[in-house]
Amino acid sequence: MENDHSNASVYSASCPSRAALELVSSKWSLLIVPFLAAGPARNSELLRRIGGVSQKMLTQTLRELQRNGLVERIDYQTVPPHVEYRLSPLGHSLSQTLAVVDRWAETHHADLTQAQQRFDAADGHAGHPGGK
Amino acid sequence: MENDHSNASVYSASCPSRAALELVSSKWSLLIVPFLAAGPARNSELLRRIGGVSQKMLTQTLRELQRNGLVERIDYQTVPPHVEYRLSPLGHSLSQTLAVVDRWAETHHADLTQAQQRFDAADGHAGHPGGK
DNA sequence: CTGTATCCGTCGCGATACTG
DNA sequence: CAGTATCGCGACGGATACAG
């Protein structure tokens, strides 16, 4: 049965796991989900702590995460408004995975930068010369 | 010193680790790098095995990975051409991390789909009704 | 404070054609 | 086989203004 995705593979373009992968690995999910692992947070706090995110992208990403059952939105129905976002159990399992990716980037970014410099220096005629 | 990134944080938009994170978590890197963990592969094989990738994106991603020291390109200088791509040691360390993300997606994609259906059903007036 | 709506430029990326 | 070059559209996402 071609619709049995019990043996899902991200290498198949049509497999639903591919869509899941893209949601989960989107630029802001990669930061928001691990951040929420430390505890619930409000919109304004996320806006401040997730460097570079715009209100639009923050809301858009949170909505998508909520829609997929990774984040829960708690509205305290007060005025002024007070809304909190927190990870669901599924979200927590994901955050552990994504946090590893974040830490890999933080640990090895210097290696990448070094490699870039060597690569760009090796052929000054082609590719992306860092400088103008 | 504000240029000391020894305590790198992806949460800072200006930290180099952010750029590293985005390279490493790009749509095709997430598939190519773990795929290469199984062994070196040729251009045509990657094109066949990585579902949905175009020649353009494949080359572009491989170049960027090579530039950052994650992938090595071996040209056998034969005719017809024979080129292999393989992971560097740094690339291998990354592949282990990314493979976990891939497997998370494969394992939990059904949960996400279920959550979507519940979410979309819960408010038929707003949001993204799946069907047109 | 927590969003939503609209405008609009950038560029990611597929399609296609050509090369060694 | 393994790419490169070019065109063109569609979306991604920032800026701004408005709302409960």
Coordinates of N, CA, C and O in Angstrom, one line a residue, chain A residues 21-130:
Chain A
L21 N 9.6 17.7 8.6 CA 11.0 18.1 8.8 C 11.2 19.5 8.5 O 11.9 20.2 9.2
E22 N 10.5 20.0 7.5 CA 10.6 21.4 7.1 C 10.0 22.4 8.1 O 10.6 23.4 8.4
L23 N 8.9 22.0 8.7 CA 8.3 22.8 9.7 C 9.3 22.9 10.9 O 9.6 24.0 11.4
V24 N 9.7 21.8 11.3 CA 10.5 21.6 12.5 C 11.9 22.2 12.4 O 12.5 22.7 13.4
S25 N 12.4 22.3 11.2 CA 13.7 22.8 10.9 C 13.7 24.2 10.4 O 14.8 24.7 9.9
S26 N 12.6 24.9 10.4 CA 12.5 26.2 9.9 C 13.3 27.1 10.8 O 13.5 26.9 12.0
K27 N 13.8 28.2 10.1 CA 14.7 29.1 10.8 C 14.3 29.5 12.2 O 15.1 29.4 13.2
W28 N 13.1 29.9 12.4 CA 12.7 30.4 13.7 C 12.2 29.3 14.7 O 12.3 29.4 15.9
S29 N 11.7 28.2 14.1 CA 11.4 27.0 15.0 C 12.6 26.5 15.7 O 12.6 26.2 16.9
L30 N 13.7 26.5 15.0 CA 15.0 26.1 15.6 C 15.4 26.9 16.8 O 16.2 26.4 17.6
L31 N 14.9 28.1 16.9 CA 15.3 28.9 18.0 C 14.2 29.0 19.1 O 14.4 28.9 20.3
I32 N 12.9 29.1 18.6 CA 11.8 29.2 19.5 C 11.6 28.0 20.3 O 11.4 28.1 21.6
V33 N 11.6 26.9 19.7 CA 11.3 25.6 20.4 C 12.3 25.4 21.5 O 11.9 25.1 22.7
P34 N 13.6 25.4 21.3 CA 14.5 25.1 22.3 C 14.4 26.2 23.4 O 14.6 25.9 24.6
F35 N 14.1 27.4 23.0 CA 14.0 28.5 24.0 C 12.9 28.2 25.0 O 13.0 28.4 26.2
L36 N 11.8 27.7 24.5 CA 10.6 27.5 25.3 C 10.8 26.3 26.2 O 10.1 26.0 27.2
A37 N 11.9 25.5 26.0 CA 12.2 24.4 26.8 C 12.5 24.8 28.2 O 12.3 24.1 29.2
A38 N 13.0 26.1 28.4 CA 13.4 26.6 29.7 C 12.1 27.0 30.5 O 12.2 27.3 31.7
G39 N 11.0 27.0 29.8 CA 9.8 27.4 30.5 C 8.9 28.3 29.6 O 9.3 28.7 28.6
P40 N 7.6 28.5 30.0 CA 6.7 29.3 29.2 C 7.3 30.7 29.0 O 8.0 31.2 29.8
A41 N 6.8 31.3 28.0 CA 7.3 32.7 27.7 C 6.2 33.5 27.0 O 5.3 32.9 26.4
R42 N 6.2 34.8 27.2 CA 5.2 35.6 26.6 C 5.7 36.1 25.3 O 6.9 36.1 25.0
N43 N 4.8 36.7 24.5 CA 5.1 37.2 23.2 C 6.3 38.2 23.3 O 7.2 38.1 22.5
S44 N 6.1 39.2 24.2 CA 7.1 40.2 24.2 C 8.5 39.7 24.6 O 9.5 40.2 24.2
E45 N 8.5 38.7 25.5 CA 9.8 38.2 25.9 C 10.5 37.4 24.7 O 11.7 37.6 24.5
L46 N 9.7 36.7 24.0 CA 10.3 36.0 22.9 C 10.8 37.0 21.9 O 11.9 36.8 21.3
L47 N 10.1 38.1 21.7 CA 10.5 39.1 20.7 C 11.8 39.7 21.1 O 12.6 40.0 20.3
R48 N 12.0 39.8 22.4 CA 13.3 40.4 22.9 C 14.4 39.4 22.9 O 15.6 39.7 22.5
R49 N 14.1 38.1 23.3 CA 15.2 37.2 23.4 C 15.6 36.4 22.2 O 16.8 36.0 22.1
I50 N 14.7 36.3 21.2 CA 15.1 35.6 20.0 C 15.6 36.7 19.0 O 14.8 37.4 18.4
G51 N 16.9 36.9 19.0 CA 17.5 38.0 18.2 C 17.1 38.0 16.7 O 17.2 37.0 16.0
G52 N 16.6 39.1 16.3 CA 16.3 39.2 14.8 C 14.9 38.9 14.4 O 14.6 39.1 13.2
V53 N 14.1 38.3 15.3 CA 12.8 37.9 14.8 C 11.9 39.1 14.8 O 12.0 40.0 15.7
S54 N 11.0 39.1 13.8 CA 10.0 40.2 13.7 C 8.7 39.7 14.4 O 8.5 38.5 14.5
Q55 N 7.8 40.6 14.7 CA 6.6 40.3 15.3 C 5.8 39.3 14.3 O 5.2 38.4 14.8
K56 N 5.9 39.7 13.1 CA 5.2 38.9 12.1 C 5.6 37.4 12.1 O 4.8 36.5 12.1
M57 N 6.9 37.2 12.0 CA 7.5 35.9 11.9 C 7.3 35.1 13.2 O 7.1 33.9 13.2
L58 N 7.4 35.8 14.3 CA 7.2 35.2 15.6 C 5.7 34.6 15.7 O 5.6 33.4 16.0
T59 N 4.8 35.5 15.4 CA 3.4 35.0 15.5 C 3.2 33.9 14.5 O 2.6 32.8 14.8
Q60 N 3.6 34.1 13.3 CA 3.4 33.1 12.2 C 4.0 31.7 12.6 O 3.4 30.7 12.4
T61 N 5.2 31.7 13.2 CA 5.9 30.5 13.6 C 5.1 29.9 14.8 O 4.9 28.6 14.8
L62 N 4.8 30.7 15.8 CA 4.1 30.1 16.9 C 2.8 29.5 16.5 O 2.4 28.4 17.0
R63 N 2.1 30.2 15.6 CA 0.8 29.6 15.2 C 1.0 28.2 14.5 O 0.2 27.3 14.8
E64 N 2.0 28.2 13.7 CA 2.2 26.9 13.0 C 2.6 25.8 14.0 O 2.2 24.6 13.8
L65 N 3.4 26.2 15.0 CA 3.8 25.2 16.0 C 2.6 24.8 16.8 O 2.5 23.6 17.1
Q66 N 1.8 25.7 17.1 CA 0.6 25.4 17.9 C -0.3 24.5 17.0 O -0.9 23.5 17.5
R67 N -0.5 24.8 15.8 CA -1.3 24.0 14.9 C -0.8 22.6 14.8 O -1.6 21.7 14.6
N68 N 0.4 22.4 14.9 CA 1.0 21.0 14.8 C 1.2 20.4 16.2 O 1.8 19.3 16.3
G69 N 0.6 21.0 17.2 CA 0.6 20.4 18.5 C 1.9 20.4 19.3 O 2.1 19.6 20.2
L70 N 2.8 21.3 18.9 CA 4.1 21.4 19.5 C 4.1 22.5 20.6 O 4.9 22.4 21.6
V71 N 3.3 23.5 20.4 CA 3.2 24.6 21.4 C 1.8 24.8 21.8 O 0.9 24.7 21.0
E72 N 1.6 25.1 23.1 CA 0.3 25.5 23.6 C 0.2 26.9 23.9 O 1.2 27.5 24.5
R73 N -0.9 27.5 23.6 CA -1.1 29.0 23.8 C -2.1 29.2 24.9 O -3.2 28.7 24.8
I74 N -1.6 29.8 26.0 CA -2.5 30.1 27.1 C -2.8 31.5 27.2 O -1.9 32.4 27.5
D75 N -4.1 31.8 27.1 CA -4.5 33.2 27.1 C -5.2 33.4 28.5 O -6.2 32.8 28.8
Y76 N -4.7 34.3 29.3 CA -5.2 34.5 30.7 C -6.4 35.4 30.7 O -7.0 35.7 31.8
Q77 N -6.8 35.9 29.5 CA -8.1 36.6 29.4 C -8.1 37.8 30.4 O -9.1 38.1 30.9
T78 N -7.0 38.5 30.5 CA -7.0 39.6 31.3 C -6.8 40.9 30.5 O -6.5 40.8 29.3
V79 N -6.9 42.0 31.1 CA -6.6 43.3 30.4 C -5.8 44.1 31.4 O -6.2 44.4 32.5
P80 N -4.6 44.5 30.9 CA -4.1 44.2 29.5 C -3.8 42.8 29.3 O -3.6 42.0 30.3
P81 N -3.8 42.4 28.0 CA -3.6 40.9 27.7 C -2.4 40.3 28.3 O -1.4 40.9 28.4
H82 N -2.6 39.0 28.6 CA -1.4 38.2 29.1 C -1.5 36.9 28.5 O -2.5 36.1 28.8
V83 N -0.6 36.5 27.6 CA -0.6 35.3 26.8 C 0.7 34.6 27.0 O 1.8 35.2 27.0
E84 N 0.6 33.3 27.3 CA 1.9 32.5 27.4 C 1.9 31.4 26.4 O 0.9 30.8 26.1
Y85 N 3.2 31.1 26.0 CA 3.4 30.0 25.1 C 4.2 29.0 25.8 O 5.2 29.3 26.5
R86 N 3.8 27.7 25.7 CA 4.6 26.7 26.4 C 4.6 25.4 25.5 O 3.8 25.2 24.7
L87 N 5.7 24.6 25.7 CA 5.8 23.4 24.9 C 4.8 22.3 25.3 O 4.6 22.2 26.5
S88 N 4.3 21.6 24.4 CA 3.5 20.4 24.7 C 4.6 19.3 25.0 O 5.8 19.5 24.8
P89 N 4.1 18.1 25.4 CA 5.0 17.0 25.6 C 5.8 16.7 24.3 O 7.0 16.5 24.3
L90 N 5.0 16.7 23.2 CA 5.6 16.5 21.9 C 6.7 17.6 21.6 O 7.8 17.3 21.1
G91 N 6.3 18.8 22.0 CA 7.3 19.9 21.8 C 8.6 19.7 22.6 O 9.7 20.0 22.1
H92 N 8.4 19.2 23.7 CA 9.6 18.9 24.6 C 10.5 17.9 23.9 O 11.7 18.0 23.9
S93 N 9.9 16.9 23.4 CA 10.8 15.8 22.8 C 11.5 16.4 21.6 O 12.7 16.1 21.3
L94 N 10.8 17.3 20.9 CA 11.5 18.0 19.7 C 12.6 18.9 20.2 O 13.7 19.0 19.6
S95 N 12.3 19.7 21.3 CA 13.3 20.7 21.7 C 14.6 20.0 22.1 O 15.7 20.6 21.9
Q96 N 14.6 18.8 22.6 CA 15.8 18.2 23.0 C 16.6 17.9 21.7 O 17.9 18.0 21.7
T97 N 15.9 17.5 20.6 CA 16.6 17.3 19.4 C 17.2 18.5 18.8 O 18.3 18.6 18.4
L98 N 16.4 19.6 18.8 CA 16.8 20.8 18.1 C 17.9 21.5 18.9 O 18.8 22.2 18.4
A99 N 17.8 21.4 20.2 CA 18.9 22.0 21.1 C 20.3 21.4 20.7 O 21.3 22.2 20.8
V100 N 20.3 20.2 20.3 CA 21.6 19.6 19.9 C 22.1 20.3 18.7 O 23.3 20.5 18.6
V101 N 21.2 20.6 17.8 CA 21.6 21.3 16.5 C 22.2 22.7 16.9 O 23.2 23.1 16.4
D102 N 21.4 23.4 17.7 CA 21.9 24.7 18.2 C 23.3 24.6 18.8 O 24.1 25.4 18.5
R103 N 23.5 23.7 19.6 CA 24.8 23.6 20.3 C 25.9 23.2 19.3 O 27.0 23.6 19.5
W104 N 25.5 22.4 18.3 CA 26.5 22.0 17.3 C 27.0 23.3 16.6 O 28.2 23.5 16.4
A105 N 26.0 24.2 16.3 CA 26.3 25.4 15.6 C 27.2 26.3 16.5 O 28.2 26.9 16.0
E106 N 26.9 26.4 17.7 CA 27.6 27.2 18.6 C 29.0 26.7 18.9 O 30.0 27.4 19.0
T107 N 29.1 25.4 18.8 CA 30.4 24.7 19.1 C 31.4 24.8 17.9 O 32.6 25.0 18.1
H108 N 30.8 24.7 16.7 CA 31.6 24.5 15.5 C 31.7 25.7 14.6 O 32.3 25.6 13.5
H109 N 31.0 26.8 14.9 CA 30.9 27.9 14.0 C 32.3 28.4 13.6 O 32.5 28.8 12.4
A110 N 33.2 28.3 14.5 CA 34.6 28.8 14.2 C 35.3 27.9 13.1 O 36.0 28.4 12.3
D111 N 35.0 26.6 13.2 CA 35.6 25.7 12.2 C 35.0 26.0 10.8 O 35.8 26.0 9.8
L112 N 33.7 26.4 10.8 CA 33.1 26.7 9.5 C 33.8 28.0 8.9 O 34.1 28.0 7.7
T113 N 33.9 28.9 9.8 CA 34.5 30.2 9.3 C 35.9 30.0 8.8 O 36.3 30.6 7.8
Q114 N 36.7 29.2 9.6 CA 38.0 29.0 9.1 C 38.1 28.3 7.8 O 38.8 28.6 6.9
A115 N 37.2 27.3 7.6 CA 37.1 26.6 6.3 C 36.8 27.5 5.2 O 37.3 27.4 4.1
Q116 N 35.9 28.4 5.5 CA 35.4 29.4 4.4 C 36.6 30.2 4.0 O 36.9 30.4 2.8
Q117 N 37.4 30.6 4.9 CA 38.5 31.5 4.6 C 39.6 30.7 3.8 O 40.1 31.3 2.8
R118 N 39.8 29.5 4.1 CA 40.7 28.7 3.4 C 40.2 28.4 2.0 O 40.9 28.5 1.0
F119 N 38.9 28.1 1.9 CA 38.3 27.8 0.6 C 38.3 29.1 -0.3 O 38.7 29.0 -1.5
D120 N 37.9 30.2 0.2 CA 37.9 31.4 -0.6 C 39.3 31.9 -1.0 O 39.5 32.4 -2.1
A121 N 40.2 31.6 -0.1 CA 41.6 32.0 -0.5 C 42.2 31.1 -1.5 O 43.0 31.5 -2.4
A122 N 41.8 29.8 -1.5 CA 42.3 28.8 -2.4 C 42.0 29.2 -3.9 O 42.8 28.8 -4.8
D123 N 40.9 29.8 -4.2 CA 40.6 30.3 -5.5 C 40.1 31.7 -5.5 O 38.9 31.9 -5.3
G124 N 40.9 32.6 -5.7 CA 40.5 34.0 -5.6 C 39.8 34.5 -6.9 O 39.3 35.6 -6.9
H125 N 39.6 33.6 -7.8 CA 39.0 34.0 -9.1 C 37.5 33.6 -9.2 O 36.7 34.2 -9.9
A126 N 37.1 32.5 -8.5 CA 35.7 32.1 -8.6 C 35.0 32.1 -7.3 O 35.6 32.7 -6.3
G127 N 33.8 31.6 -7.2 CA 33.1 31.4 -6.0 C 32.7 32.8 -5.4 O 32.4 33.7 -6.1
H128 N 32.5 32.8 -4.1 CA 32.1 33.9 -3.3 C 33.2 34.6 -2.6 O 33.4 34.3 -1.5
P129 N 33.9 35.5 -3.2 CA 34.9 36.2 -2.4 C 34.2 37.0 -1.3 O 33.2 37.7 -1.6
G130 N 34.6 36.7 -0.1 CA 33.9 37.4 1.0 C 33.8 38.9 0.8 O 32.7 39.5 0.9

